[in-house]
Short mmCIF file of C-alpha atoms in Angstrom, two decimals:
data_model
loop_
_atom_site.label_atom_id
_atom_site.label_comp_id
_atom_site.label_asym_id
_atom_site.label_seq_id
_atom_site.Cartn_x
_atom_site.Cartn_y
_atom_site.Cartn_z
CA MET C 1 22.16 -33.22 -8.12
CA SER C 2 24.97 -35.19 -10.29
CA LEU C 3 23.34 -38.51 -9.29
CA VAL C 4 20.15 -37.56 -10.53
CA ARG C 5 21.83 -36.34 -13.78
CA LEU C 6 23.81 -39.51 -14.08
CA ALA C 7 20.74 -41.83 -13.62
CA SER C 8 18.71 -39.74 -16.52
CA GLY C 9 19.57 -38.19 -19.65
CA GLU C 10 18.66 -34.61 -19.06
CA SER C 11 19.81 -32.69 -16.02
CA PHE C 12 17.76 -30.66 -13.88
CA THR C 13 18.13 -26.90 -14.10
CA PRO C 14 17.88 -25.33 -10.62
CA PRO C 15 15.85 -21.94 -11.00
CA GLY C 16 17.47 -18.80 -11.17
CA PRO C 17 17.02 -14.86 -11.67
CA ALA C 18 16.04 -15.73 -15.16
CA ASP C 19 12.69 -17.20 -13.90
CA PHE C 20 11.44 -13.91 -12.83
CA ARG C 21 11.47 -12.52 -16.43
CA LEU C 22 8.09 -13.15 -17.69
CA PRO C 23 7.12 -12.51 -21.31
CA PRO C 24 4.84 -9.71 -21.87
CA VAL C 25 1.12 -10.69 -21.76
CA PHE C 26 0.35 -9.20 -25.23
CA GLY C 27 2.24 -7.62 -28.04
CA ASP C 28 6.01 -7.07 -28.01
CA SER C 29 6.05 -4.43 -25.43
CA VAL C 30 8.19 -5.23 -22.49
CA PHE C 31 6.01 -2.83 -20.33
CA PHE C 32 2.71 -4.92 -20.04
CA THR C 33 4.04 -8.03 -18.29
CA LYS C 34 2.46 -9.79 -15.49
CA PRO C 35 4.02 -7.74 -12.69
CA TYR C 36 2.85 -4.71 -13.98
CA PHE C 37 -0.78 -5.82 -14.08
CA LEU C 38 -0.61 -7.13 -10.53
CA LEU C 39 0.85 -3.87 -9.35
CA VAL C 40 -2.19 -1.94 -11.12
CA LEU C 41 -4.38 -4.93 -9.56
CA ALA C 42 -3.04 -4.27 -6.12
CA ALA C 43 -3.59 -0.64 -6.15
CA LEU C 44 -7.27 -1.01 -7.44
CA LEU C 45 -7.89 -3.47 -4.65
CA VAL C 46 -6.49 -1.24 -1.95
CA VAL C 47 -8.46 1.99 -3.21
CA TRP C 48 -11.67 -0.61 -3.40
CA PHE C 49 -11.42 -1.95 0.08
CA PHE C 50 -10.62 1.48 1.86
CA VAL C 51 -13.45 3.37 -0.33
CA ALA C 52 -15.86 0.44 0.27
CA THR C 53 -15.16 0.14 3.99
CA SER C 54 -15.03 3.87 4.71
CA ARG C 55 -17.90 4.96 2.35
CA PRO C 56 -21.00 4.16 4.57
CA SER C 57 -19.19 5.73 7.79
CA ALA C 58 -22.25 4.48 9.90
CA VAL C 59 -22.04 4.90 13.74
CA VAL C 60 -22.65 1.43 14.42
CA PRO C 61 -20.10 -0.35 11.92
CA SER C 62 -21.06 -3.06 9.60
CA ARG C 63 -18.68 -5.97 9.57
CA LEU C 64 -16.74 -4.86 6.56
CA GLN C 65 -16.42 -1.21 7.78
CA PHE C 66 -15.19 -2.85 11.28
CA ALA C 67 -12.37 -4.64 9.37
CA GLY C 68 -11.80 -1.60 7.14
CA GLU C 69 -11.47 0.56 10.61
CA ALA C 70 -9.22 -2.14 12.19
CA ALA C 71 -6.80 -2.17 9.34
CA TYR C 72 -6.55 1.47 9.27
CA ASN C 73 -6.16 1.63 13.16
CA PHE C 74 -3.35 -0.79 13.31
CA VAL C 75 -1.02 1.39 10.85
CA ARG C 76 -2.35 4.47 12.66
CA ASN C 77 -1.76 3.57 15.90
CA SER C 78 0.88 0.96 16.18
CA ILE C 79 3.32 2.50 13.37
CA ALA C 80 2.40 5.91 12.99
CA ARG C 81 1.46 7.30 16.28
CA ASP C 82 4.02 5.16 18.16
CA VAL C 83 6.92 6.42 16.02
CA ILE C 84 6.07 9.85 14.91
CA GLY C 85 4.55 10.91 17.98
CA SER C 86 1.30 11.98 19.22
CA HIS C 87 1.67 15.60 17.93
CA GLU C 88 1.88 15.57 14.49
CA PHE C 89 1.63 12.08 13.20
CA MET C 90 -1.82 12.29 11.46
CA LYS C 91 -0.33 14.33 8.57
CA TYR C 92 1.69 11.01 7.53
CA VAL C 93 -0.97 8.54 8.38
CA PRO C 94 -2.44 8.50 4.77
CA TYR C 95 0.93 8.02 3.19
CA LEU C 96 1.96 5.21 5.68
CA VAL C 97 -1.66 3.40 5.49
CA ALA C 98 -1.51 3.25 1.80
CA LEU C 99 1.97 2.33 1.59
CA PHE C 100 1.58 -0.74 4.10
CA PHE C 101 -1.44 -2.26 2.40
CA PHE C 102 -0.11 -1.48 -1.09
CA ILE C 103 2.84 -3.74 -0.19
CA LEU C 104 0.94 -6.12 1.72
CA VAL C 105 -1.42 -7.06 -1.02
CA ASN C 106 1.49 -6.87 -3.74
CA ASN C 107 3.54 -9.41 -1.38
CA TYR C 108 0.52 -11.69 -0.73
CA PHE C 109 0.37 -12.12 -4.54
CA ALA C 110 3.29 -14.58 -3.90
CA LEU C 111 0.85 -17.06 -2.46
CA ILE C 112 -2.36 -16.54 -4.12
CA PRO C 113 -3.08 -19.61 -6.37
CA PHE C 114 -2.95 -18.78 -10.18
CA ILE C 115 -1.11 -15.31 -9.44
CA GLN C 116 1.74 -16.81 -7.32
CA TYR C 117 3.97 -13.62 -8.20
CA PRO C 118 5.32 -11.40 -5.57
CA THR C 119 5.33 -8.06 -7.62
CA PHE C 120 8.06 -6.77 -5.60
CA SER C 121 10.64 -9.51 -6.62
CA GLN C 122 11.16 -7.06 -9.69
CA THR C 123 14.04 -4.67 -8.56
CA GLY C 124 12.25 -1.42 -10.70
CA PHE C 125 8.91 -1.18 -8.71
CA VAL C 126 10.97 -1.28 -5.24
CA TYR C 127 13.33 1.38 -6.23
CA GLY C 128 10.28 3.44 -7.30
CA LEU C 129 8.80 2.92 -3.75
CA ALA C 130 11.74 3.45 -1.86
CA LEU C 131 12.38 6.76 -3.87
CA LEU C 132 9.06 8.00 -2.89
CA THR C 133 9.84 7.57 0.65
CA TRP C 134 13.23 9.23 0.16
CA VAL C 135 11.63 12.34 -1.19
CA VAL C 136 8.91 12.53 1.31
CA TYR C 137 11.15 12.16 4.48
CA ASN C 138 13.76 14.48 3.08
CA GLY C 139 10.97 16.93 1.77
CA VAL C 140 9.46 17.27 5.45
CA GLY C 141 12.85 17.37 7.08
CA ILE C 142 13.96 20.19 4.61
CA ARG C 143 10.42 22.01 5.36
CA ARG C 144 11.03 21.69 8.93
CA HIS C 145 14.58 22.64 9.29
CA GLY C 146 15.38 24.85 6.25
CA PHE C 147 17.70 23.40 3.38
CA VAL C 148 20.81 24.04 5.03
CA GLY C 149 19.53 23.17 8.62
CA TYR C 150 18.37 19.91 7.46
CA TRP C 151 21.59 18.46 5.96
CA LYS C 152 23.29 19.76 9.09
CA HIS C 153 20.55 18.03 11.08
CA GLN C 154 21.24 14.53 9.19
CA SER C 155 24.78 14.54 9.01
CA VAL C 156 26.07 16.25 12.35
CA PRO C 157 25.12 14.41 15.24
CA PRO C 158 24.47 16.36 18.37
CA GLY C 159 27.39 16.49 20.68
CA VAL C 160 30.21 15.53 18.48
CA LYS C 161 32.83 18.35 18.31
CA GLY C 162 36.67 18.88 17.07
CA PRO C 163 38.47 16.85 14.40
CA ILE C 164 36.29 13.76 15.01
CA LEU C 165 33.73 15.49 12.86
CA GLY C 166 36.00 15.16 9.96
CA LEU C 167 35.05 11.24 10.25
CA ILE C 168 31.43 11.38 11.63
CA VAL C 169 30.09 13.65 8.95
CA PRO C 170 30.29 11.80 5.73
CA LEU C 171 29.66 8.81 7.65
CA GLU C 172 26.35 9.85 8.61
CA PHE C 173 25.57 11.65 5.30
CA MET C 174 26.15 8.52 3.82
CA SER C 175 24.04 6.35 6.02
CA ASN C 176 21.14 8.83 6.43
CA ILE C 177 20.98 9.87 3.08
CA LEU C 178 22.50 7.53 0.45
CA VAL C 179 22.44 4.19 1.99
CA ARG C 180 18.76 4.27 3.55
CA PRO C 181 16.86 4.18 0.15
CA PHE C 182 19.18 1.35 -0.99
CA THR C 183 18.88 -0.80 2.03
CA LEU C 184 15.11 -0.02 2.24
CA SER C 185 14.40 -1.18 -1.42
CA VAL C 186 16.96 -3.94 -1.46
CA ARG C 187 15.45 -5.45 1.69
CA LEU C 188 11.96 -5.60 0.13
CA PHE C 189 13.27 -6.88 -3.02
CA ALA C 190 15.40 -9.41 -1.98
CA ASN C 191 12.92 -11.11 0.63
CA MET C 192 10.39 -11.41 -1.87
CA PHE C 193 13.16 -12.78 -4.46
CA ALA C 194 14.73 -15.17 -2.22
CA GLY C 195 11.39 -16.34 -0.94
CA HIS C 196 9.99 -17.01 -4.43
CA LEU C 197 13.15 -18.28 -5.55
CA LEU C 198 13.02 -20.94 -2.59
CA LEU C 199 9.35 -21.97 -3.36
CA LEU C 200 10.31 -22.47 -7.22
CA LEU C 201 13.24 -24.52 -6.35
CA PHE C 202 11.20 -26.67 -3.87
CA ALA C 203 8.22 -27.00 -6.45
CA LEU C 204 10.45 -27.77 -9.67
CA GLY C 205 12.83 -30.06 -7.73
CA GLY C 206 10.10 -32.17 -6.49
CA GLU C 207 8.49 -32.11 -9.87
CA TYR C 208 11.55 -33.17 -11.41
CA LEU C 209 12.37 -36.22 -9.02
CA ILE C 210 8.58 -37.35 -9.18
CA LEU C 211 8.42 -37.03 -12.75
CA GLU C 212 11.27 -36.76 -14.85
CA ALA C 213 14.39 -38.49 -12.64
CA GLY C 214 13.01 -41.85 -14.19
CA ASN C 215 13.92 -43.77 -11.12
CA ALA C 216 11.45 -44.84 -8.29
CA VAL C 217 14.02 -44.30 -5.51
CA TYR C 218 13.89 -40.65 -6.23
CA ILE C 219 10.23 -40.34 -5.76
CA PRO C 220 10.25 -40.25 -2.08
CA MET C 221 12.70 -37.46 -2.26
CA GLY C 222 10.55 -35.48 -4.66
CA VAL C 223 7.61 -35.88 -2.20
CA LEU C 224 9.68 -34.51 0.69
CA SER C 225 10.88 -31.54 -1.43
CA LEU C 226 7.25 -30.55 -2.27
CA LEU C 227 6.17 -30.97 1.36
CA MET C 228 9.24 -28.68 2.22
CA GLY C 229 7.83 -26.29 -0.36
CA LEU C 230 4.62 -26.33 1.57
CA ILE C 231 6.56 -25.62 4.94
CA VAL C 232 8.26 -22.84 3.38
CA SER C 233 5.20 -21.41 2.27
CA GLY C 234 4.03 -21.28 5.70
CA LEU C 235 7.43 -19.15 6.69
CA GLU C 236 6.85 -16.90 3.80
CA MET C 237 3.08 -15.94 4.68
CA LEU C 238 4.80 -14.82 7.92
CA VAL C 239 7.85 -13.01 5.86
CA LEU C 240 5.47 -11.39 3.45
CA GLY C 241 3.68 -9.65 6.46
CA ILE C 242 6.61 -8.95 8.25
CA GLN C 243 8.41 -6.94 5.24
CA ALA C 244 5.40 -4.88 4.43
CA TYR C 245 5.52 -4.12 8.19
CA VAL C 246 9.28 -3.36 8.24
CA PHE C 247 8.92 -1.18 5.19
CA THR C 248 6.42 0.87 6.62
CA LEU C 249 7.92 1.19 10.07
CA LEU C 250 11.06 2.40 8.73
CA THR C 251 9.46 5.08 6.33
CA ALA C 252 7.89 6.24 9.75
CA LEU C 253 11.15 6.08 11.47
CA TYR C 254 13.00 8.17 8.80
CA ILE C 255 10.09 10.75 8.72
CA SER C 256 10.52 11.18 12.42
CA GLY C 257 14.03 11.09 12.47
CA ALA C 258 13.83 14.27 9.83
CA LEU C 259 11.19 15.95 11.90
CA ALA C 260 13.09 15.49 15.34
CA GLU C 261 14.33 18.70 17.34
CA GLU C 262 17.80 19.28 18.08
CA HIS C 263 18.54 18.28 21.79
CA MET M 1 27.52 -30.68 -9.61
CA GLU M 2 26.95 -27.23 -10.91
CA GLY M 3 26.35 -23.90 -9.19
CA ASN M 4 28.01 -20.74 -8.31
CA VAL M 5 30.86 -20.57 -5.68
CA ASN M 6 29.18 -16.99 -4.50
CA MET M 7 26.40 -19.14 -3.03
CA ILE M 8 28.66 -20.73 -0.66
CA GLY M 9 30.16 -17.29 0.10
CA TYR M 10 26.78 -16.07 0.82
CA GLY M 11 25.70 -19.06 3.17
CA LEU M 12 28.83 -18.28 5.25
CA ALA M 13 28.11 -14.54 5.20
CA ALA M 14 24.50 -15.34 6.31
CA ILE M 15 25.73 -16.78 9.57
CA GLY M 16 26.49 -13.18 11.15
CA PRO M 17 23.10 -11.62 10.52
CA GLY M 18 21.45 -15.16 11.60
CA VAL M 19 23.20 -14.85 15.12
CA GLY M 20 22.40 -11.20 15.31
CA ILE M 21 18.54 -11.77 14.56
CA GLY M 22 18.64 -14.65 17.17
CA LEU M 23 20.36 -12.29 19.67
CA ILE M 24 17.63 -9.59 18.92
CA PHE M 25 14.56 -11.78 19.39
CA ALA M 26 15.99 -13.38 22.40
CA ALA M 27 16.51 -9.97 24.07
CA TYR M 28 12.85 -9.32 22.74
CA ILE M 29 11.29 -12.45 24.22
CA ASN M 30 13.07 -11.72 27.78
CA GLY M 31 11.87 -8.35 27.76
CA VAL M 32 8.33 -9.09 27.19
CA ALA M 33 8.53 -12.09 29.66
CA ARG M 34 9.85 -9.70 32.34
CA GLN M 35 7.42 -6.76 31.55
CA PRO M 36 4.46 -7.82 29.52
CA GLU M 37 3.12 -4.37 29.04
CA ALA M 38 6.19 -2.85 27.38
CA GLN M 39 5.44 -5.18 24.38
CA GLY M 40 4.13 -2.70 22.08
CA ARG M 41 7.26 -0.44 22.35
CA LEU M 42 9.76 -3.45 22.35
CA GLN M 43 8.38 -4.68 19.34
CA THR M 44 8.90 -1.67 17.46
CA ILE M 45 12.48 -1.65 18.52
CA ALA M 46 13.00 -5.39 17.98
CA PHE M 47 11.76 -5.13 14.47
CA LEU M 48 13.86 -2.12 13.72
CA GLY M 49 16.82 -4.05 15.05
CA MET M 50 15.87 -7.03 12.81
CA ALA M 51 15.76 -4.76 9.88
CA LEU M 52 19.00 -3.09 10.03
CA THR M 53 21.02 -6.41 11.06
CA GLU M 54 19.03 -8.32 8.14
CA ALA M 55 20.51 -5.37 5.74
CA LEU M 56 23.88 -7.39 6.00
CA ALA M 57 22.20 -10.63 5.09
CA ILE M 58 20.27 -8.81 2.27
CA ILE M 59 23.34 -7.09 0.65
CA GLY M 60 24.99 -10.26 0.90
CA ILE M 61 22.26 -12.04 -1.12
CA ALA M 62 22.10 -9.16 -3.80
CA LEU M 63 26.00 -9.26 -4.19
CA ALA M 64 26.03 -12.98 -4.44
CA PHE M 65 23.78 -13.02 -7.45
CA ALA M 66 25.34 -9.64 -9.02
CA LEU M 67 28.87 -10.49 -8.63
#
């Protein structure tokens, strides 16, 4: 980078967290920014998709209905039923399906041309989602075990006795109640943020090396940088899906952990 | 050269989770190769393990920017 700066007058400024702060779409309000509209768009898309695919509810499904049912079945069977267990998973399927597809659509906005912005690279939205999951799993746990019983259930692991409890109880409480929403939200946020930053870096770096570095030697490197951007896009395609899956899977695991009976 | 030393630290800190995730998926692939019908069950566990291991790297990247 220093060589490039020496060769030409102006230096290359690598993308940073400031690039994620977009100006308001209209007016001066900091509320109506691009990620806000993307969030609304994602919600509308998910609602439209599931209404459109489930409204006909024909015995012999059309192609669209089949796609909707396959999408629903994926979350219902491989996340909700496998994790929560076949007795009482149906109650939580609507939340998990909505969560999964909402996150999935928001993540794939990162790669759709002209949108190209992962909504959840903004921490605020992710904290909201994690808070919702936190309220849900603590809520079902309290309803199942009672208020006192639930805190005992989450912080006293079965089979632990004696003075070691003094060490275990605060740790378990921290890990199950306080750290979970934090890691849940930061995992999604950091993956979206880092992935988008990587794409920005390769795209801006390639553009700079080809157009602005002012030296023909750098042009092949710029092309290489853009190619790397393309490869990273392929990797991102995988990561975006996995993160939506992991968020939903962990939500299901927390719910099943809160519901579990003492052994 | 400009930049933040935090990023070097983050690069070093990411080695651990990298090795951890490698081990998890190695075990997962081994398990599926030995017993293909267990794939559904192993997949959940593998991704859970990945999520937990990855948390370290993620806390690292958050702190690398924040501190």
